[in-house]
Every structure is written in structure tokens, then in C-alpha cells.
């Protein structure tokens, strides 16, 4: 630490440290979501985050370690979003599955539109580059989608218990179908710069489960 | 031309030229399908194709021009595949739409398995990187998928005319849904290294249109 620095408390220093890490992760997510993994350089992330190079290797052992941290942050954020949209409500008043789907669609559309359709899904983006990445990425990406499937399947089962969705449908299979269609629709929405592909997937799915 | 070269006829020279271009495109497709656009360097493509650097700029004005040529080649190949799987048969004996879907699934699975699930779809791969690419890419990628949609919709209409699929289904809409789900499934198949996601999409679609 240079002598000109104002002495800071332990708590302040820890706060600054975790802020630096967060800044790096935020800048990394923005870059990978727009430009992909190969299109993201550590140097550019550092510039965007306003962090000196030495700091990066203080927090992450390598670019791969950074990538794993990005995935972990993204996955935590996405699972919170799924819980918010598809989970049981703490107050016990449960919206219909149709309303839950609509809430997820609305959040997703607002999010994609905010960034003018430039940002997709981290799992979809890294997934397209998986052949060139560390094998650990493939496993974590695969596990990420399996978590989404489990969370959606649980919500479908709740709708089956409530009599909204027919009990003889396979909730796990429906959830797998939904995420495949959703990932494809996110890609299509970026290309078309339109919410229409997202709306289509949700309408199809809503219709399918209510047959 | 160096004096040590054996003189070649005009036709031979033209053949060599078109071979060089084809080698470059083949090497470029392999690289982009595995590593994405940002992960593909012109230098590496040249090394793989065994072509000197000067030649690249003889055939392509820039890396972007090369990318457009890759897309054009891929699109032509993919539309031929769709025609083979979903088109009308020249002998007039038309397989059912279910058989056509199965043929497409089989070709796709064989193709992906051959490269050990390392290669995805060019449109899906470039689509994930579209924010960092020339705007022309977005438009061409979007147009590529619209061509696939049109070709599939035509095949669905044929099945409607033959009474196999209900006439009140919107063929264009069905085709849009299929390609969204398919692109997502290709991603999932690469991550899972398994044909299961592709099989699922085709089974779902086959069931849906035969309701």
C-alpha cells in the first residue's frame, strides 16, 4: 500500500476487495453476454471495470477461473429469477402456471429489450463455444440447465397437484422441452431484435400443458 | 508465377483456384463450428488449409467477407439437406411427414455424433456472437432461419394437403416453433453429448402436429 493512502479499517478494506471482485464479474458478464468468451479479453474487462491488472490475478487464478465465477454468479441470479417467477408464493396465494409463465416472459423481454437485444443468455453463449473451452465448462453448463429443468418441473408438478395441468404429463420432460425451445428463442430474438420468438415459445408451451 | 512451375492450362489453373477457395471455406467452417467466430483466426485457417497468407486476401477482402462466404456455403448445404429430408420426392412417392422428420433427425444425429458433439450449427454459433459482428451478419442470419422456416412450412402444408396434418394449424407458426426448439436442442445436445435433446424436440413436434 502506498504511503499516500488513507489508512482504512479492516471492514472497509474487505468492502473494497469484494467491490473490486464484483466490478470485475459485472464487466465480465457484460462482455461475455455481448461478445462471447473468445471475444472477451481480460484486458478489456479490466479497463471497463477500472481495475489494475495485478488485481485480476489476486481474485482469479486464470481466465478460466474467472469464467467459472461468471457462470456461478449468472446461475445464482437466474435461479433467483426462476424462484421469483415459478416458485410458490410465501403468502400462500399461488398464481396460475399461466400467470407464472407470463411473469417469466415479461421479465425476460424487459431485460433483453433494455440492452437492445444485444445480450443473450450466458449458458447459451458459452454453450456455443464449448468445444474450445475447458471440459469443466461443459459439465457446469450442462448442470446449470439441469437445475433450471428441475426448478421448472417442480413448478409444473405444483400446477398438476392443483389440477391446473393434467397429472399424466411428464413434468421433467415438459421442462426439458421448454428450456430447449427457450434457448433457441433467445437466439432468434437477438437476431430478429424482437420479443416475438419468446412470446411464441411461451404461448406454445402454455397451450401444450393445458390440452 | 515462378519459372520452376510446370505450365498449367487455363482450366487447371481455374481448378486450383477454386480448390484453394474451397479449402479455405472448409477449414473456416470447421473452426467456426467448433470455436466460434472470435475463436477463429485467419492465420489458423490458413495453416489448416495449407494456404499462404497472400492467397486469403486474393479470395476474400476481409475476415468479414470470409464469414459471409462461410454463411452462404453453410446455408446452401443446409437448404439442400432440408430439401432432401422435407421436400417432395421426384418419383412422386411421398413419405409421411413423420418419416421426413425422422430422416432429418437421423441425418443430424449422425452428423453431430461424427464430430463427437463438438460442432453445432453455424447460424446458432454466429447468432450468439452477433452483438460483436457487422450488422450484415445479423440480417443474413435472420434471413437464413427465415428460409428454413419457409421450407419447413411448405412441407407442413404438403402434409396438410394430404390430410396428415390438420388444416387449421398455422404452418408458418409451427415452422417457427420447430426451429427455435431445434436450435436450443442442438446447444443442449452439445452440452450433454447426447442425441436425447434432438430426439425430444422431434417427438414433441411430431406429437403436436398429429393432435
mmCIF file with all atom_site columns, C-alpha atoms in Angstrom, chain A residues 32-36 38-40 117-121 123-132 135 137-139 141-142 145-146 149 173 176-177 179-188 190-193 197 199-201 203-204 207-208 211, chain B residues 32-36 38-40 117-121 123-132 135 137-139 141-142 145-146 149 173 176-177 179-188 190-193 197 199-201 203-204 207-208 211:
data_model
loop_
_atom_site.group_PDB
_atom_site.id
_atom_site.type_symbol
_atom_site.label_atom_id
_atom_site.label_alt_id
_atom_site.label_comp_id
_atom_site.label_asym_id
_atom_site.label_entity_id
_atom_site.label_seq_id
_atom_site.pdbx_PDB_ins_code
_atom_site.Cartn_x
_atom_site.Cartn_y
_atom_site.Cartn_z
_atom_site.occupancy
_atom_site.B_iso_or_equiv
_atom_site.pdbx_formal_charge
_atom_site.auth_seq_id
_atom_site.auth_comp_id
_atom_site.auth_asym_id
_atom_site.auth_atom_id
_atom_site.pdbx_PDB_model_num
ATOM 1   C CA . UNK A 1 32  ? -19.350 -12.327 -22.491 1.00 0.00 ? 32  UNK A CA 1
ATOM 2   C CA . UNK A 1 33  ? -23.108 -11.805 -22.890 1.00 0.00 ? 33  UNK A CA 1
ATOM 3   C CA . UNK A 1 34  ? -22.452 -9.482  -25.832 1.00 0.00 ? 34  UNK A CA 1
ATOM 4   C CA . UNK A 1 35  ? -19.257 -10.816 -27.401 1.00 0.00 ? 35  UNK A CA 1
ATOM 5   C CA . UNK A 1 36  ? -18.850 -14.385 -26.212 1.00 0.00 ? 36  UNK A CA 1
ATOM 6   C CA . UNK A 1 38  ? -13.322 -15.806 -27.110 1.00 0.00 ? 38  UNK A CA 1
ATOM 7   C CA . UNK A 1 39  ? -14.424 -12.233 -27.806 1.00 0.00 ? 39  UNK A CA 1
ATOM 8   C CA . UNK A 1 40  ? -13.773 -11.242 -24.186 1.00 0.00 ? 40  UNK A CA 1
ATOM 9   C CA . UNK A 1 117 ? -31.307 -7.348  -27.909 1.00 0.00 ? 117 UNK A CA 1
ATOM 10  C CA . UNK A 1 118 ? -27.511 -7.318  -27.786 1.00 0.00 ? 118 UNK A CA 1
ATOM 11  C CA . UNK A 1 119 ? -27.258 -9.636  -24.791 1.00 0.00 ? 119 UNK A CA 1
ATOM 12  C CA . UNK A 1 120 ? -28.329 -13.260 -24.791 1.00 0.00 ? 120 UNK A CA 1
ATOM 13  C CA . UNK A 1 121 ? -28.088 -15.972 -22.193 1.00 0.00 ? 121 UNK A CA 1
ATOM 14  C CA . UNK A 1 123 ? -25.345 -20.518 -20.840 1.00 0.00 ? 123 UNK A CA 1
ATOM 15  C CA . UNK A 1 124 ? -26.353 -20.291 -24.484 1.00 0.00 ? 124 UNK A CA 1
ATOM 16  C CA . UNK A 1 125 ? -23.370 -18.144 -25.351 1.00 0.00 ? 125 UNK A CA 1
ATOM 17  C CA . UNK A 1 126 ? -20.753 -20.268 -23.604 1.00 0.00 ? 126 UNK A CA 1
ATOM 18  C CA . UNK A 1 127 ? -22.532 -23.395 -24.803 1.00 0.00 ? 127 UNK A CA 1
ATOM 19  C CA . UNK A 1 128 ? -21.835 -22.452 -28.424 1.00 0.00 ? 128 UNK A CA 1
ATOM 20  C CA . UNK A 1 129 ? -18.123 -22.161 -27.652 1.00 0.00 ? 129 UNK A CA 1
ATOM 21  C CA . UNK A 1 130 ? -17.904 -25.287 -25.552 1.00 0.00 ? 130 UNK A CA 1
ATOM 22  C CA . UNK A 1 131 ? -15.684 -27.291 -27.899 1.00 0.00 ? 131 UNK A CA 1
ATOM 23  C CA . UNK A 1 132 ? -12.879 -24.792 -27.393 1.00 0.00 ? 132 UNK A CA 1
ATOM 24  C CA . UNK A 1 135 ? -14.139 -29.611 -20.143 1.00 0.00 ? 135 UNK A CA 1
ATOM 25  C CA . UNK A 1 137 ? -17.307 -25.616 -18.605 1.00 0.00 ? 137 UNK A CA 1
ATOM 26  C CA . UNK A 1 138 ? -19.313 -28.221 -20.492 1.00 0.00 ? 138 UNK A CA 1
ATOM 27  C CA . UNK A 1 139 ? -20.138 -30.033 -17.265 1.00 0.00 ? 139 UNK A CA 1
ATOM 28  C CA . UNK A 1 141 ? -23.230 -25.587 -18.336 1.00 0.00 ? 141 UNK A CA 1
ATOM 29  C CA . UNK A 1 142 ? -24.994 -28.918 -18.585 1.00 0.00 ? 142 UNK A CA 1
ATOM 30  C CA . UNK A 1 145 ? -29.604 -26.251 -17.447 1.00 0.00 ? 145 UNK A CA 1
ATOM 31  C CA . UNK A 1 146 ? -30.458 -29.359 -15.423 1.00 0.00 ? 146 UNK A CA 1
ATOM 32  C CA . UNK A 1 149 ? -35.215 -28.046 -15.615 1.00 0.00 ? 149 UNK A CA 1
ATOM 33  C CA . UNK A 1 173 ? -39.928 -33.955 -19.968 1.00 0.00 ? 173 UNK A CA 1
ATOM 34  C CA . UNK A 1 176 ? -36.638 -30.165 -20.830 1.00 0.00 ? 176 UNK A CA 1
ATOM 35  C CA . UNK A 1 177 ? -38.710 -29.230 -23.872 1.00 0.00 ? 177 UNK A CA 1
ATOM 36  C CA . UNK A 1 179 ? -35.690 -24.871 -21.982 1.00 0.00 ? 179 UNK A CA 1
ATOM 37  C CA . UNK A 1 180 ? -34.596 -26.179 -25.360 1.00 0.00 ? 180 UNK A CA 1
ATOM 38  C CA . UNK A 1 181 ? -37.256 -24.045 -27.042 1.00 0.00 ? 181 UNK A CA 1
ATOM 39  C CA . UNK A 1 182 ? -36.441 -21.083 -24.811 1.00 0.00 ? 182 UNK A CA 1
ATOM 40  C CA . UNK A 1 183 ? -32.718 -21.113 -25.590 1.00 0.00 ? 183 UNK A CA 1
ATOM 41  C CA . UNK A 1 184 ? -33.472 -21.272 -29.298 1.00 0.00 ? 184 UNK A CA 1
ATOM 42  C CA . UNK A 1 185 ? -35.979 -18.444 -28.954 1.00 0.00 ? 185 UNK A CA 1
ATOM 43  C CA . UNK A 1 186 ? -33.462 -16.219 -27.146 1.00 0.00 ? 186 UNK A CA 1
ATOM 44  C CA . UNK A 1 187 ? -31.099 -16.683 -30.075 1.00 0.00 ? 187 UNK A CA 1
ATOM 45  C CA . UNK A 1 188 ? -33.878 -15.913 -32.553 1.00 0.00 ? 188 UNK A CA 1
ATOM 46  C CA . UNK A 1 190 ? -31.449 -11.416 -30.742 1.00 0.00 ? 190 UNK A CA 1
ATOM 47  C CA . UNK A 1 191 ? -31.334 -11.952 -34.491 1.00 0.00 ? 191 UNK A CA 1
ATOM 48  C CA . UNK A 1 192 ? -34.804 -10.554 -35.111 1.00 0.00 ? 192 UNK A CA 1
ATOM 49  C CA . UNK A 1 193 ? -34.431 -7.880  -32.387 1.00 0.00 ? 193 UNK A CA 1
ATOM 50  C CA . UNK A 1 197 ? -39.902 -15.609 -30.686 1.00 0.00 ? 197 UNK A CA 1
ATOM 51  C CA . UNK A 1 199 ? -43.827 -14.889 -26.941 1.00 0.00 ? 199 UNK A CA 1
ATOM 52  C CA . UNK A 1 200 ? -44.272 -17.787 -29.371 1.00 0.00 ? 200 UNK A CA 1
ATOM 53  C CA . UNK A 1 201 ? -42.461 -20.292 -27.138 1.00 0.00 ? 201 UNK A CA 1
ATOM 54  C CA . UNK A 1 203 ? -47.773 -19.380 -25.941 1.00 0.00 ? 203 UNK A CA 1
ATOM 55  C CA . UNK A 1 204 ? -46.977 -22.805 -27.396 1.00 0.00 ? 204 UNK A CA 1
ATOM 56  C CA . UNK A 1 207 ? -51.236 -24.274 -24.864 1.00 0.00 ? 207 UNK A CA 1
ATOM 57  C CA . UNK A 1 208 ? -49.459 -27.640 -24.721 1.00 0.00 ? 208 UNK A CA 1
ATOM 58  C CA . UNK A 1 211 ? -54.506 -29.542 -23.559 1.00 0.00 ? 211 UNK A CA 1
ATOM 59  C CA . UNK B 2 32  ? -16.166 -21.580 -36.547 1.00 0.00 ? 32  UNK B CA 1
ATOM 60  C CA . UNK B 2 33  ? -18.445 -24.563 -35.884 1.00 0.00 ? 33  UNK B CA 1
ATOM 61  C CA . UNK B 2 34  ? -16.130 -25.673 -33.071 1.00 0.00 ? 34  UNK B CA 1
ATOM 62  C CA . UNK B 2 35  ? -14.682 -22.439 -31.705 1.00 0.00 ? 35  UNK B CA 1
ATOM 63  C CA . UNK B 2 36  ? -16.982 -19.646 -32.809 1.00 0.00 ? 36  UNK B CA 1
ATOM 64  C CA . UNK B 2 38  ? -13.982 -14.725 -32.290 1.00 0.00 ? 38  UNK B CA 1
ATOM 65  C CA . UNK B 2 39  ? -12.198 -18.020 -31.628 1.00 0.00 ? 39  UNK B CA 1
ATOM 66  C CA . UNK B 2 40  ? -11.324 -18.383 -35.315 1.00 0.00 ? 40  UNK B CA 1
ATOM 67  C CA . UNK B 2 117 ? -20.756 -33.351 -30.430 1.00 0.00 ? 117 UNK B CA 1
ATOM 68  C CA . UNK B 2 118 ? -18.049 -30.711 -30.830 1.00 0.00 ? 118 UNK B CA 1
ATOM 69  C CA . UNK B 2 119 ? -19.721 -28.964 -33.755 1.00 0.00 ? 119 UNK B CA 1
ATOM 70  C CA . UNK B 2 120 ? -23.017 -27.125 -33.556 1.00 0.00 ? 120 UNK B CA 1
ATOM 71  C CA . UNK B 2 121 ? -24.933 -25.112 -36.100 1.00 0.00 ? 121 UNK B CA 1
ATOM 72  C CA . UNK B 2 123 ? -26.273 -19.992 -37.518 1.00 0.00 ? 123 UNK B CA 1
ATOM 73  C CA . UNK B 2 124 ? -26.568 -20.748 -33.802 1.00 0.00 ? 124 UNK B CA 1
ATOM 74  C CA . UNK B 2 125 ? -22.879 -20.169 -33.235 1.00 0.00 ? 125 UNK B CA 1
ATOM 75  C CA . UNK B 2 126 ? -22.643 -16.872 -35.106 1.00 0.00 ? 126 UNK B CA 1
ATOM 76  C CA . UNK B 2 127 ? -26.007 -15.864 -33.673 1.00 0.00 ? 127 UNK B CA 1
ATOM 77  C CA . UNK B 2 128 ? -24.582 -15.931 -30.148 1.00 0.00 ? 128 UNK B CA 1
ATOM 78  C CA . UNK B 2 129 ? -21.804 -13.560 -31.190 1.00 0.00 ? 129 UNK B CA 1
ATOM 79  C CA . UNK B 2 130 ? -23.977 -11.255 -33.215 1.00 0.00 ? 130 UNK B CA 1
ATOM 80  C CA . UNK B 2 131 ? -23.646 -8.182  -30.967 1.00 0.00 ? 131 UNK B CA 1
ATOM 81  C CA . UNK B 2 132 ? -19.939 -8.005  -31.782 1.00 0.00 ? 132 UNK B CA 1
ATOM 82  C CA . UNK B 2 135 ? -24.754 -5.680  -38.754 1.00 0.00 ? 135 UNK B CA 1
ATOM 83  C CA . UNK B 2 137 ? -24.311 -10.808 -40.184 1.00 0.00 ? 137 UNK B CA 1
ATOM 84  C CA . UNK B 2 138 ? -27.415 -10.288 -38.081 1.00 0.00 ? 138 UNK B CA 1
ATOM 85  C CA . UNK B 2 139 ? -29.507 -9.664  -41.168 1.00 0.00 ? 139 UNK B CA 1
ATOM 86  C CA . UNK B 2 141 ? -28.505 -14.982 -40.022 1.00 0.00 ? 141 UNK B CA 1
ATOM 87  C CA . UNK B 2 142 ? -32.070 -13.836 -39.540 1.00 0.00 ? 142 UNK B CA 1
ATOM 88  C CA . UNK B 2 145 ? -33.565 -19.003 -40.404 1.00 0.00 ? 145 UNK B CA 1
ATOM 89  C CA . UNK B 2 146 ? -36.492 -17.441 -42.266 1.00 0.00 ? 146 UNK B CA 1
ATOM 90  C CA . UNK B 2 149 ? -38.927 -21.714 -41.775 1.00 0.00 ? 149 UNK B CA 1
ATOM 91  C CA . UNK B 2 173 ? -46.124 -20.691 -36.911 1.00 0.00 ? 173 UNK B CA 1
ATOM 92  C CA . UNK B 2 176 ? -41.048 -21.052 -36.408 1.00 0.00 ? 176 UNK B CA 1
ATOM 93  C CA . UNK B 2 177 ? -41.628 -23.077 -33.250 1.00 0.00 ? 177 UNK B CA 1
ATOM 94  C CA . UNK B 2 179 ? -36.586 -24.126 -35.483 1.00 0.00 ? 179 UNK B CA 1
ATOM 95  C CA . UNK B 2 180 ? -36.472 -22.328 -32.153 1.00 0.00 ? 180 UNK B CA 1
ATOM 96  C CA . UNK B 2 181 ? -36.735 -25.648 -30.345 1.00 0.00 ? 181 UNK B CA 1
ATOM 97  C CA . UNK B 2 182 ? -34.258 -27.263 -32.714 1.00 0.00 ? 182 UNK B CA 1
ATOM 98  C CA . UNK B 2 183 ? -31.577 -24.600 -32.218 1.00 0.00 ? 183 UNK B CA 1
ATOM 99  C CA . UNK B 2 184 ? -31.937 -24.910 -28.452 1.00 0.00 ? 184 UNK B CA 1
ATOM 100 C CA . UNK B 2 185 ? -31.755 -28.696 -28.704 1.00 0.00 ? 185 UNK B CA 1
ATOM 101 C CA . UNK B 2 186 ? -28.547 -28.571 -30.766 1.00 0.00 ? 186 UNK B CA 1
ATOM 102 C CA . UNK B 2 187 ? -26.981 -26.492 -28.000 1.00 0.00 ? 187 UNK B CA 1
ATOM 103 C CA . UNK B 2 188 ? -28.231 -28.917 -25.347 1.00 0.00 ? 188 UNK B CA 1
ATOM 104 C CA . UNK B 2 190 ? -23.502 -30.477 -27.483 1.00 0.00 ? 190 UNK B CA 1
ATOM 105 C CA . UNK B 2 191 ? -23.503 -29.895 -23.728 1.00 0.00 ? 191 UNK B CA 1
ATOM 106 C CA . UNK B 2 192 ? -24.943 -33.307 -22.900 1.00 0.00 ? 192 UNK B CA 1
ATOM 107 C CA . UNK B 2 193 ? -23.008 -35.054 -25.704 1.00 0.00 ? 193 UNK B CA 1
ATOM 108 C CA . UNK B 2 197 ? -32.419 -33.406 -26.777 1.00 0.00 ? 197 UNK B CA 1
ATOM 109 C CA . UNK B 2 199 ? -34.979 -36.778 -30.246 1.00 0.00 ? 199 UNK B CA 1
ATOM 110 C CA . UNK B 2 200 ? -37.144 -34.958 -27.705 1.00 0.00 ? 200 UNK B CA 1
ATOM 111 C CA . UNK B 2 201 ? -37.791 -31.977 -29.981 1.00 0.00 ? 201 UNK B CA 1
ATOM 112 C CA . UNK B 2 203 ? -41.011 -36.394 -30.802 1.00 0.00 ? 203 UNK B CA 1
ATOM 113 C CA . UNK B 2 204 ? -42.742 -33.346 -29.306 1.00 0.00 ? 204 UNK B CA 1
ATOM 114 C CA . UNK B 2 207 ? -46.963 -35.363 -31.476 1.00 0.00 ? 207 UNK B CA 1
ATOM 115 C CA . UNK B 2 208 ? -48.070 -31.740 -31.650 1.00 0.00 ? 208 UNK B CA 1
ATOM 116 C CA . UNK B 2 211 ? -53.086 -33.942 -32.382 1.00 0.00 ? 211 UNK B CA 1
#
